[in-house]
Amino acid sequence: MSTPGSCRSIVSTEEQRANYKASAEKLLPVGYNGSYNAVVQQMNSHRAEETRQDIAVWKDELRDEDQKYMDKALTSRAAVLSGRSNAEMAKEEVLRAKQMEAEEVMKESKRLHTIARKSLDADQKAKNERAAQSFDRRYLTIDEMVATLQMFSPEVASLTPRSYYTMEPESRSPSGAYLRPFKNLSNQVAKENAALYARIHNIAARTDVDISDEAAGAARHIMAAESDAEKKETAKKLAAQNKVFHRRIANTKAKVDAGYDETTC
């Protein structure tokens, strides 16, 4: 028989197995069920978690890069828009300056045109006044003419030029004794006009109604024959000239070929 101390030192196989299992479970990760699949699942879970973390970090980095790119793009676009706005403002300033210059030129042109117009009007007015004064000096009014004629006899008045007195048509009466050289002048003009009208009235129109259709056809046939003959004669002359030109060209070519020496090339 064994003593109690010796019984305590002896451990059964089942107890040893239970102790080993307990110590082993302390070393294994949580969720281990004693199979290989559980370990693989645990490892895959850790790897998936790491992958998710890496993806999250990668997305954050991409987001940061995109934000930096967008910031740079916005800055560049703002610079371009600022430059464009500056260029447009410069163009507007140039256009405004040109418009102001054009308005000033137009105002100056109007002012000069007004001055020129006034000068021309004043010059024309002076010319008209000089012409009126010259007319007054050269011609007489009807009252002055009557007073002048009363001082002369009809014979002397008839020898005086008509324009010396007046230009008013009312004073050109053929009954006056001072207009005897111009008597019956209107009758002569009427006779010449009647003769001219008679000549115009007697002019006959030259149309196809003056000839018959047979005569017109014969005339056209004759004209066509003459035209054909003229064309044939012209064609013969051109053919003869072409032969002469071809002969000259052939002679020139023969002379050139005869004078050509291959040894000199």
PDB file of C-alpha atoms in Angstrom:
ATOM      1  CA  MET A   1       0.000   0.000   0.000  1.00  0.00           C
ATOM      2  CA  SER A   2       1.105   3.356  -0.635  1.00  0.00           C
ATOM      3  CA  THR A   3       1.289   6.138   1.829  1.00  0.00           C
ATOM      4  CA  PRO A   4      -0.846   9.342   1.554  1.00  0.00           C
ATOM      5  CA  GLY A   5       2.201  11.365   0.554  1.00  0.00           C
ATOM      6  CA  SER A   6       2.981   9.011  -2.207  1.00  0.00           C
ATOM      7  CA  CYS A   7      -0.646   9.170  -3.395  1.00  0.00           C
ATOM      8  CA  ARG A   8      -0.424  12.899  -3.636  1.00  0.00           C
ATOM      9  CA  SER A   9       2.656  12.714  -5.844  1.00  0.00           C
ATOM     10  CA  ILE A  10       1.001  10.327  -8.219  1.00  0.00           C
ATOM     11  CA  VAL A  11      -1.198  12.192 -10.788  1.00  0.00           C
ATOM     12  CA  SER A  12      -3.559  10.405 -13.008  1.00  0.00           C
ATOM     13  CA  THR A  13      -3.370  10.589 -16.757  1.00  0.00           C
ATOM     14  CA  GLU A  14      -6.696  12.389 -17.047  1.00  0.00           C
ATOM     15  CA  GLU A  15      -5.573  15.030 -14.603  1.00  0.00           C
ATOM     16  CA  GLN A  16      -2.315  15.570 -16.457  1.00  0.00           C
ATOM     17  CA  ARG A  17      -4.205  15.946 -19.699  1.00  0.00           C
ATOM     18  CA  ALA A  18      -6.564  18.481 -18.149  1.00  0.00           C
ATOM     19  CA  ASN A  19      -3.677  20.481 -16.727  1.00  0.00           C
ATOM     20  CA  TYR A  20      -1.873  20.489 -20.055  1.00  0.00           C
ATOM     21  CA  LYS A  21      -4.989  21.602 -21.826  1.00  0.00           C
ATOM     22  CA  ALA A  22      -5.511  24.453 -19.369  1.00  0.00           C
ATOM     23  CA  SER A  23      -1.928  25.671 -19.711  1.00  0.00           C
ATOM     24  CA  ALA A  24      -2.117  25.376 -23.498  1.00  0.00           C
ATOM     25  CA  GLU A  25      -5.364  27.332 -23.627  1.00  0.00           C
ATOM     26  CA  LYS A  26      -3.636  30.151 -21.770  1.00  0.00           C
ATOM     27  CA  LEU A  27      -1.055  30.377 -24.577  1.00  0.00           C
ATOM     28  CA  LEU A  28      -3.531  30.160 -27.484  1.00  0.00           C
ATOM     29  CA  PRO A  29      -5.451  33.209 -28.705  1.00  0.00           C
ATOM     30  CA  VAL A  30      -9.001  33.917 -27.743  1.00  0.00           C
ATOM     31  CA  GLY A  31     -11.524  31.941 -29.742  1.00  0.00           C
ATOM     32  CA  TYR A  32      -9.307  28.953 -30.309  1.00  0.00           C
ATOM     33  CA  ASN A  33     -11.459  25.828 -30.366  1.00  0.00           C
ATOM     34  CA  GLY A  34      -8.729  23.314 -30.682  1.00  0.00           C
ATOM     35  CA  SER A  35      -8.729  23.091 -34.519  1.00  0.00           C
ATOM     36  CA  TYR A  36      -6.428  24.358 -37.305  1.00  0.00           C
ATOM     37  CA  ASN A  37      -9.213  26.230 -39.053  1.00  0.00           C
ATOM     38  CA  ALA A  38      -9.681  28.472 -36.070  1.00  0.00           C
ATOM     39  CA  VAL A  39      -6.025  29.473 -36.194  1.00  0.00           C
ATOM     40  CA  VAL A  40      -6.225  30.198 -39.902  1.00  0.00           C
ATOM     41  CA  GLN A  41      -9.375  32.218 -39.422  1.00  0.00           C
ATOM     42  CA  GLN A  42      -7.714  34.195 -36.685  1.00  0.00           C
ATOM     43  CA  MET A  43      -4.688  34.897 -38.864  1.00  0.00           C
ATOM     44  CA  ASN A  44      -6.875  35.866 -41.790  1.00  0.00           C
ATOM     45  CA  SER A  45      -8.853  38.136 -39.534  1.00  0.00           C
ATOM     46  CA  HIS A  46      -5.673  39.860 -38.388  1.00  0.00           C
ATOM     47  CA  ARG A  47      -4.462  40.194 -41.963  1.00  0.00           C
ATOM     48  CA  ALA A  48      -7.832  41.537 -43.118  1.00  0.00           C
ATOM     49  CA  GLU A  49      -7.769  44.070 -40.315  1.00  0.00           C
ATOM     50  CA  GLU A  50      -4.263  45.126 -41.276  1.00  0.00           C
ATOM     51  CA  THR A  51      -5.342  45.353 -44.911  1.00  0.00           C
ATOM     52  CA  ARG A  52      -8.335  47.479 -43.974  1.00  0.00           C
ATOM     53  CA  GLN A  53      -6.092  49.727 -41.950  1.00  0.00           C
ATOM     54  CA  ASP A  54      -3.628  49.992 -44.847  1.00  0.00           C
ATOM     55  CA  ILE A  55      -6.484  50.783 -47.253  1.00  0.00           C
ATOM     56  CA  ALA A  56      -7.783  53.450 -44.902  1.00  0.00           C
ATOM     57  CA  VAL A  57      -4.314  54.984 -44.650  1.00  0.00           C
ATOM     58  CA  TRP A  58      -3.916  54.776 -48.444  1.00  0.00           C
ATOM     59  CA  LYS A  59      -7.292  56.445 -48.969  1.00  0.00           C
ATOM     60  CA  ASP A  60      -6.331  59.183 -46.542  1.00  0.00           C
ATOM     61  CA  GLU A  61      -3.083  59.718 -48.438  1.00  0.00           C
ATOM     62  CA  LEU A  62      -4.957  59.796 -51.760  1.00  0.00           C
ATOM     63  CA  ARG A  63      -7.467  62.224 -50.303  1.00  0.00           C
ATOM     64  CA  ASP A  64      -4.642  64.433 -49.107  1.00  0.00           C
ATOM     65  CA  GLU A  65      -2.957  64.281 -52.525  1.00  0.00           C
ATOM     66  CA  ASP A  66      -6.248  65.081 -54.278  1.00  0.00           C
ATOM     67  CA  GLN A  67      -6.827  67.975 -51.928  1.00  0.00           C
ATOM     68  CA  LYS A  68      -3.322  69.288 -52.600  1.00  0.00           C
ATOM     69  CA  TYR A  69      -3.895  68.919 -56.352  1.00  0.00           C
ATOM     70  CA  MET A  70      -7.246  70.695 -56.157  1.00  0.00           C
ATOM     71  CA  ASP A  71      -5.684  73.475 -54.091  1.00  0.00           C
ATOM     72  CA  LYS A  72      -2.920  73.893 -56.677  1.00  0.00           C
ATOM     73  CA  ALA A  73      -5.460  73.810 -59.525  1.00  0.00           C
ATOM     74  CA  LEU A  74      -7.635  76.405 -57.817  1.00  0.00           C
ATOM     75  CA  THR A  75      -4.605  78.587 -57.184  1.00  0.00           C
ATOM     76  CA  SER A  76      -3.495  78.251 -60.806  1.00  0.00           C
ATOM     77  CA  ARG A  77      -7.019  78.939 -62.100  1.00  0.00           C
ATOM     78  CA  ALA A  78      -7.290  81.963 -59.849  1.00  0.00           C
ATOM     79  CA  ALA A  79      -3.968  83.205 -61.218  1.00  0.00           C
ATOM     80  CA  VAL A  80      -5.135  82.613 -64.799  1.00  0.00           C
ATOM     81  CA  LEU A  81      -8.446  84.345 -64.143  1.00  0.00           C
ATOM     82  CA  SER A  82      -6.640  87.185 -62.460  1.00  0.00           C
ATOM     83  CA  GLY A  83      -4.297  87.522 -65.443  1.00  0.00           C
ATOM     84  CA  ARG A  84      -7.229  87.292 -67.828  1.00  0.00           C
ATOM     85  CA  SER A  85      -9.151  89.890 -65.889  1.00  0.00           C
ATOM     86  CA  ASN A  86      -6.087  92.111 -65.902  1.00  0.00           C
ATOM     87  CA  ALA A  87      -5.745  91.634 -69.669  1.00  0.00           C
ATOM     88  CA  GLU A  88      -9.441  92.362 -70.169  1.00  0.00           C
ATOM     89  CA  MET A  89      -9.153  95.434 -67.990  1.00  0.00           C
ATOM     90  CA  ALA A  90      -6.152  96.550 -70.031  1.00  0.00           C
ATOM     91  CA  LYS A  91      -8.129  95.994 -73.244  1.00  0.00           C
ATOM     92  CA  GLU A  92     -11.043  97.939 -71.820  1.00  0.00           C
ATOM     93  CA  GLU A  93      -8.697 100.759 -70.873  1.00  0.00           C
ATOM     94  CA  VAL A  94      -7.234 100.785 -74.390  1.00  0.00           C
ATOM     95  CA  LEU A  95     -10.712 100.750 -75.942  1.00  0.00           C
ATOM     96  CA  ARG A  96     -11.870 103.492 -73.599  1.00  0.00           C
ATOM     97  CA  ALA A  97      -8.816 105.573 -74.467  1.00  0.00           C
ATOM     98  CA  LYS A  98      -9.401 105.033 -78.189  1.00  0.00           C
ATOM     99  CA  GLN A  99     -13.066 105.908 -77.796  1.00  0.00           C
ATOM    100  CA  MET A 100     -12.210 109.089 -75.928  1.00  0.00           C
ATOM    101  CA  GLU A 101      -9.638 109.947 -78.580  1.00  0.00           C
ATOM    102  CA  ALA A 102     -12.196 109.300 -81.322  1.00  0.00           C
ATOM    103  CA  GLU A 103     -14.729 111.496 -79.532  1.00  0.00           C
ATOM    104  CA  GLU A 104     -12.156 114.267 -79.212  1.00  0.00           C
ATOM    105  CA  VAL A 105     -11.252 113.914 -82.886  1.00  0.00           C
ATOM    106  CA  MET A 106     -14.952 114.037 -83.792  1.00  0.00           C
ATOM    107  CA  LYS A 107     -15.487 117.146 -81.667  1.00  0.00           C
ATOM    108  CA  GLU A 108     -12.457 118.810 -83.217  1.00  0.00           C
ATOM    109  CA  SER A 109     -13.638 117.788 -86.681  1.00  0.00           C
ATOM    110  CA  LYS A 110     -17.077 119.252 -86.002  1.00  0.00           C
ATOM    111  CA  ARG A 111     -15.503 122.451 -84.714  1.00  0.00           C
ATOM    112  CA  LEU A 112     -13.260 122.757 -87.772  1.00  0.00           C
ATOM    113  CA  HIS A 113     -16.182 121.893 -90.044  1.00  0.00           C
ATOM    114  CA  THR A 114     -18.251 124.631 -88.416  1.00  0.00           C
ATOM    115  CA  ILE A 115     -15.436 127.123 -88.872  1.00  0.00           C
ATOM    116  CA  ALA A 116     -14.965 126.071 -92.499  1.00  0.00           C
ATOM    117  CA  ARG A 117     -18.715 126.239 -93.121  1.00  0.00           C
ATOM    118  CA  LYS A 118     -18.893 129.739 -91.665  1.00  0.00           C
ATOM    119  CA  SER A 119     -15.892 130.796 -93.730  1.00  0.00           C
ATOM    120  CA  LEU A 120     -17.427 129.357 -96.910  1.00  0.00           C
ATOM    121  CA  ASP A 121     -20.777 130.970 -96.165  1.00  0.00           C
ATOM    122  CA  ALA A 122     -19.112 134.315 -95.534  1.00  0.00           C
ATOM    123  CA  ASP A 123     -17.080 133.993 -98.733  1.00  0.00           C
ATOM    124  CA  GLN A 124     -20.176 133.012-100.726  1.00  0.00           C
ATOM    125  CA  LYS A 125     -22.103 135.905 -99.220  1.00  0.00           C
ATOM    126  CA  ALA A 126     -19.318 138.284-100.213  1.00  0.00           C
ATOM    127  CA  LYS A 127     -19.317 136.828-103.729  1.00  0.00           C
ATOM    128  CA  ASN A 128     -23.078 137.219-103.972  1.00  0.00           C
ATOM    129  CA  GLU A 129     -22.837 140.804-102.796  1.00  0.00           C
ATOM    130  CA  ARG A 130     -20.102 141.542-105.322  1.00  0.00           C
ATOM    131  CA  ALA A 131     -22.147 139.894-108.074  1.00  0.00           C
ATOM    132  CA  ALA A 132     -25.208 141.922-107.078  1.00  0.00           C
ATOM    133  CA  GLN A 133     -23.189 145.107-107.065  1.00  0.00           C
ATOM    134  CA  SER A 134     -21.728 144.245-110.469  1.00  0.00           C
ATOM    135  CA  PHE A 135     -25.212 143.485-111.768  1.00  0.00           C
ATOM    136  CA  ASP A 136     -26.478 146.788-110.439  1.00  0.00           C
ATOM    137  CA  ARG A 137     -23.614 148.575-112.131  1.00  0.00           C
ATOM    138  CA  ARG A 138     -24.090 146.801-115.487  1.00  0.00           C
ATOM    139  CA  TYR A 139     -27.883 146.756-115.839  1.00  0.00           C
ATOM    140  CA  LEU A 140     -30.775 149.120-115.293  1.00  0.00           C
ATOM    141  CA  THR A 141     -34.183 148.601-113.834  1.00  0.00           C
ATOM    142  CA  ILE A 142     -37.303 149.108-115.938  1.00  0.00           C
ATOM    143  CA  ASP A 143     -37.883 152.590-114.552  1.00  0.00           C
ATOM    144  CA  GLU A 144     -34.266 153.546-115.198  1.00  0.00           C
ATOM    145  CA  MET A 145     -34.494 152.074-118.698  1.00  0.00           C
ATOM    146  CA  VAL A 146     -37.647 154.069-119.492  1.00  0.00           C
ATOM    147  CA  ALA A 147     -36.023 157.224-118.197  1.00  0.00           C
ATOM    148  CA  THR A 148     -32.935 156.489-120.303  1.00  0.00           C
ATOM    149  CA  LEU A 149     -34.936 155.744-123.461  1.00  0.00           C
ATOM    150  CA  GLN A 150     -36.805 158.977-123.090  1.00  0.00           C
ATOM    151  CA  MET A 151     -33.480 160.726-123.482  1.00  0.00           C
ATOM    152  CA  PHE A 152     -32.733 159.008-126.839  1.00  0.00           C
ATOM    153  CA  SER A 153     -34.563 158.891-130.130  1.00  0.00           C
ATOM    154  CA  PRO A 154     -35.883 155.517-131.359  1.00  0.00           C
ATOM    155  CA  GLU A 155     -33.108 155.308-133.965  1.00  0.00           C
ATOM    156  CA  VAL A 156     -30.359 155.762-131.388  1.00  0.00           C
ATOM    157  CA  ALA A 157     -32.052 153.412-128.955  1.00  0.00           C
ATOM    158  CA  SER A 158     -32.311 150.649-131.588  1.00  0.00           C
ATOM    159  CA  LEU A 159     -28.531 150.720-132.052  1.00  0.00           C
ATOM    160  CA  THR A 160     -27.869 150.286-128.333  1.00  0.00           C
ATOM    161  CA  PRO A 161     -27.200 146.675-127.195  1.00  0.00           C
ATOM    162  CA  ARG A 162     -30.216 145.094-125.666  1.00  0.00           C
ATOM    163  CA  SER A 163     -28.367 143.840-122.563  1.00  0.00           C
ATOM    164  CA  TYR A 164     -27.279 147.352-121.741  1.00  0.00           C
ATOM    165  CA  TYR A 165     -30.728 148.203-120.496  1.00  0.00           C
ATOM    166  CA  THR A 166     -32.269 145.297-118.660  1.00  0.00           C
ATOM    167  CA  MET A 167     -32.638 141.527-118.420  1.00  0.00           C
ATOM    168  CA  GLU A 168     -36.298 141.466-117.367  1.00  0.00           C
ATOM    169  CA  PRO A 169     -38.443 139.599-119.950  1.00  0.00           C
ATOM    170  CA  GLU A 170     -41.270 142.079-119.486  1.00  0.00           C
ATOM    171  CA  SER A 171     -39.212 144.723-121.300  1.00  0.00           C
ATOM    172  CA  ARG A 172     -38.585 142.509-124.361  1.00  0.00           C
ATOM    173  CA  SER A 173     -41.668 143.583-126.282  1.00  0.00           C
ATOM    174  CA  PRO A 174     -41.127 143.440-130.094  1.00  0.00           C
ATOM    175  CA  SER A 175     -43.441 146.432-130.461  1.00  0.00           C
ATOM    176  CA  GLY A 176     -40.806 148.767-129.068  1.00  0.00           C
ATOM    177  CA  ALA A 177     -38.988 150.888-131.624  1.00  0.00           C
ATOM    178  CA  TYR A 178     -35.637 150.258-129.933  1.00  0.00           C
ATOM    179  CA  LEU A 179     -35.929 146.482-130.699  1.00  0.00           C
ATOM    180  CA  ARG A 180     -36.302 146.798-134.475  1.00  0.00           C
ATOM    181  CA  PRO A 181     -33.195 144.680-135.267  1.00  0.00           C
ATOM    182  CA  PHE A 182     -34.904 141.734-133.532  1.00  0.00           C
ATOM    183  CA  LYS A 183     -38.240 142.091-135.313  1.00  0.00           C
ATOM    184  CA  ASN A 184     -39.698 138.901-136.864  1.00  0.00           C
ATOM    185  CA  LEU A 185     -36.991 136.843-135.157  1.00  0.00           C
ATOM    186  CA  SER A 186     -39.575 134.626-133.468  1.00  0.00           C
ATOM    187  CA  ASN A 187     -41.221 133.914-136.858  1.00  0.00           C
ATOM    188  CA  GLN A 188     -37.896 132.729-138.261  1.00  0.00           C
ATOM    189  CA  VAL A 189     -37.379 130.393-135.313  1.00  0.00           C
ATOM    190  CA  ALA A 190     -40.891 129.010-135.793  1.00  0.00           C
ATOM    191  CA  LYS A 191     -40.176 128.380-139.509  1.00  0.00           C
ATOM    192  CA  GLU A 192     -36.946 126.532-138.720  1.00  0.00           C
ATOM    193  CA  ASN A 193     -38.706 124.426-136.108  1.00  0.00           C
ATOM    194  CA  ALA A 194     -41.485 123.558-138.588  1.00  0.00           C
ATOM    195  CA  ALA A 195     -38.928 122.491-141.208  1.00  0.00           C
ATOM    196  CA  LEU A 196     -37.100 120.333-138.683  1.00  0.00           C
ATOM    197  CA  TYR A 197     -40.371 118.741-137.551  1.00  0.00           C
ATOM    198  CA  ALA A 198     -41.250 117.965-141.174  1.00  0.00           C
ATOM    199  CA  ARG A 199     -37.897 116.263-141.704  1.00  0.00           C
ATOM    200  CA  ILE A 200     -38.372 114.183-138.559  1.00  0.00           C
ATOM    201  CA  HIS A 201     -41.937 113.293-139.584  1.00  0.00           C
ATOM    202  CA  ASN A 202     -40.826 112.142-143.054  1.00  0.00           C
ATOM    203  CA  ILE A 203     -38.168 109.748-141.745  1.00  0.00           C
ATOM    204  CA  ALA A 204     -39.297 106.181-142.567  1.00  0.00           C
ATOM    205  CA  ALA A 205     -38.664 103.345-140.155  1.00  0.00           C
ATOM    206  CA  ARG A 206     -36.410 100.588-141.455  1.00  0.00           C
ATOM    207  CA  THR A 207     -37.976  97.375-140.208  1.00  0.00           C
ATOM    208  CA  ASP A 208     -38.752  93.917-141.573  1.00  0.00           C
ATOM    209  CA  VAL A 209     -42.200  95.050-142.688  1.00  0.00           C
ATOM    210  CA  ASP A 210     -40.525  96.924-145.562  1.00  0.00           C
ATOM    211  CA  ILE A 211     -39.386  93.662-147.205  1.00  0.00           C
ATOM    212  CA  SER A 212     -41.005  90.298-147.853  1.00  0.00           C
ATOM    213  CA  ASP A 213     -40.159  87.030-146.145  1.00  0.00           C
ATOM    214  CA  GLU A 214     -38.700  85.613-149.366  1.00  0.00           C
ATOM    215  CA  ALA A 215     -36.347  88.552-149.766  1.00  0.00           C
ATOM    216  CA  ALA A 216     -35.308  88.315-146.126  1.00  0.00           C
ATOM    217  CA  GLY A 217     -34.660  84.576-146.445  1.00  0.00           C
ATOM    218  CA  ALA A 218     -32.623  85.064-149.606  1.00  0.00           C
ATOM    219  CA  ALA A 219     -30.590  87.803-147.933  1.00  0.00           C
ATOM    220  CA  ARG A 220     -29.903  85.599-144.924  1.00  0.00           C
ATOM    221  CA  HIS A 221     -28.891  82.724-147.240  1.00  0.00           C
ATOM    222  CA  ILE A 222     -26.477  84.971-149.101  1.00  0.00           C
ATOM    223  CA  MET A 223     -25.001  86.273-145.856  1.00  0.00           C
ATOM    224  CA  ALA A 224     -24.570  82.714-144.538  1.00  0.00           C
ATOM    225  CA  ALA A 225     -22.816  81.640-147.745  1.00  0.00           C
ATOM    226  CA  GLU A 226     -20.493  84.631-147.568  1.00  0.00           C
ATOM    227  CA  SER A 227     -19.739  83.859-143.917  1.00  0.00           C
ATOM    228  CA  ASP A 228     -18.941  80.210-144.727  1.00  0.00           C
ATOM    229  CA  ALA A 229     -16.682  81.228-147.590  1.00  0.00           C
ATOM    230  CA  GLU A 230     -14.875  83.689-145.349  1.00  0.00           C
ATOM    231  CA  LYS A 231     -14.412  81.039-142.644  1.00  0.00           C
ATOM    232  CA  LYS A 232     -13.030  78.526-145.169  1.00  0.00           C
ATOM    233  CA  GLU A 233     -10.618  81.106-146.539  1.00  0.00           C
ATOM    234  CA  THR A 234      -9.450  81.910-143.020  1.00  0.00           C
ATOM    235  CA  ALA A 235      -8.992  78.189-142.257  1.00  0.00           C
ATOM    236  CA  LYS A 236      -6.886  77.742-145.425  1.00  0.00           C
ATOM    237  CA  LYS A 237      -4.676  80.671-144.464  1.00  0.00           C
ATOM    238  CA  LEU A 238      -4.200  79.316-140.951  1.00  0.00           C
ATOM    239  CA  ALA A 239      -3.358  75.827-142.278  1.00  0.00           C
ATOM    240  CA  ALA A 240      -0.761  77.283-144.650  1.00  0.00           C
ATOM    241  CA  GLN A 241       0.767  79.321-141.832  1.00  0.00           C
ATOM    242  CA  ASN A 242       0.869  76.246-139.576  1.00  0.00           C
ATOM    243  CA  LYS A 243       2.707  74.259-142.270  1.00  0.00           C
ATOM    244  CA  VAL A 244       5.279  77.010-142.612  1.00  0.00           C
ATOM    245  CA  PHE A 245       5.769  77.144-138.841  1.00  0.00           C
ATOM    246  CA  HIS A 246       6.097  73.340-138.567  1.00  0.00           C
ATOM    247  CA  ARG A 247       8.670  73.337-141.364  1.00  0.00           C
ATOM    248  CA  ARG A 248      10.671  76.043-139.607  1.00  0.00           C
ATOM    249  CA  ILE A 249      10.573  74.162-136.306  1.00  0.00           C
ATOM    250  CA  ALA A 250      11.703  70.932-137.984  1.00  0.00           C
ATOM    251  CA  ASN A 251      14.596  72.698-139.713  1.00  0.00           C
ATOM    252  CA  THR A 252      15.650  74.324-136.456  1.00  0.00           C
ATOM    253  CA  LYS A 253      15.567  70.969-134.636  1.00  0.00           C
ATOM    254  CA  ALA A 254      17.600  69.281-137.392  1.00  0.00           C
ATOM    255  CA  LYS A 255      20.245  71.980-137.199  1.00  0.00           C
ATOM    256  CA  VAL A 256      20.476  71.649-133.429  1.00  0.00           C
ATOM    257  CA  ASP A 257      20.739  67.844-133.571  1.00  0.00           C
ATOM    258  CA  ALA A 258      23.390  68.027-136.279  1.00  0.00           C
ATOM    259  CA  GLY A 259      25.493  70.405-134.231  1.00  0.00           C
ATOM    260  CA  TYR A 260      25.279  68.287-131.098  1.00  0.00           C
ATOM    261  CA  ASP A 261      28.466  66.375-130.209  1.00  0.00           C
ATOM    262  CA  GLU A 262      28.239  63.613-127.614  1.00  0.00           C
ATOM    263  CA  THR A 263      31.988  63.593-126.993  1.00  0.00           C
ATOM    264  CA  THR A 264      31.833  67.048-125.523  1.00  0.00           C
ATOM    265  CA  CYS A 265      29.381  65.966-122.806  1.00  0.00           C
TER     266      CYS A 265
END
